[in-house]
C-alpha atoms as one frame of an Amber mdcrd trajectory, in Angstrom:
protein
  84.179 -40.248 -10.252  82.175 -41.919  -7.459  83.709 -44.562  -4.610  79.846
 -45.895  -2.832  78.683 -42.639  -1.940  76.416 -43.842  -0.688  77.344 -46.029
   1.725  77.375 -45.374   5.718  74.102 -42.620   4.576  71.147 -43.108   6.078
  67.910 -44.478   3.092  66.661 -40.646   3.247  70.102 -38.805   2.850  71.123
 -41.832   0.655  67.959 -41.134  -1.909  68.427 -37.339  -1.820  72.228 -38.432
  -3.281  69.961 -40.562  -5.408  68.391 -37.674  -6.918  71.273 -35.878  -7.629
  73.085 -37.995  -9.138  70.352 -38.682 -11.791  69.675 -34.707 -12.134  73.357
 -34.324 -12.811  73.522 -37.621 -15.916  72.601 -36.026 -19.408  75.719 -35.587
 -21.498  77.506 -37.009 -19.026  79.867 -40.424 -18.527  79.705 -41.400 -14.488
  81.472 -44.133 -13.581  80.217 -45.272 -10.142  81.131 -48.076  -7.965  78.503
 -49.440  -4.880  77.665 -52.147  -3.068  74.224 -52.400  -3.715  72.015 -53.604
  -6.835  69.402 -51.211  -6.267  71.785 -48.287  -6.623  73.327 -49.519  -9.634
  69.894 -50.540 -11.142  68.659 -46.996 -10.445  71.307 -44.433 -11.242  73.344
 -47.543 -14.400  72.470 -47.103 -17.862  75.023 -50.007 -18.112  76.548 -52.301
 -15.183  79.988 -53.663 -14.804  80.383 -56.294 -12.665  83.308 -57.641 -10.620
  85.057 -60.016  -8.701  88.184 -61.612  -7.312  88.960 -58.816  -9.146  87.829
 -59.911 -13.226  85.372 -58.478 -15.249  82.497 -61.225 -14.467  79.812 -59.837
 -16.915  78.563 -56.512 -17.761  74.750 -54.808 -19.394  71.923 -53.082 -19.000
  69.740 -54.133 -15.945  67.530 -55.719 -18.569  69.949 -58.045 -19.667  71.925
 -58.811 -16.940  68.392 -60.019 -14.525  67.214 -61.713 -18.528  69.974 -63.543
 -18.403  70.786 -63.849 -15.430  67.255 -63.753 -13.069  66.450 -63.050 -10.123
  67.329 -65.607  -7.701  69.514 -64.381  -4.845  72.543 -66.940  -3.634  74.500
 -67.135  -0.278  77.851 -68.603  -0.318  78.070 -69.843   3.150  81.755 -70.178
   4.965  79.837 -73.775   4.820  80.000 -74.176   1.383  76.541 -74.587   1.795
  74.457 -72.624  -0.938  71.360 -71.690  -0.218  69.312 -69.514  -3.363  66.460
 -67.218  -2.719  63.685 -65.848  -4.726  62.765 -62.372  -3.814
């Protein structure tokens, strides 16, 4: 179990840890929490997204991208919703 293992790491150290986790995952179950979707995409066979302490959705990276698309939505404190393609 890893709770945000790459938080605060520089990009090279972050990539090295990703490589280590990838190389050691065969035949194991690993639970990892992260705020980085690129990290979840790379490391996770299944991704669960939580908000407000509740499970919002769960599935493979492909499933989530197909279902929700490639939008990034930001909610500002002014309650103005801004959505942008990336």
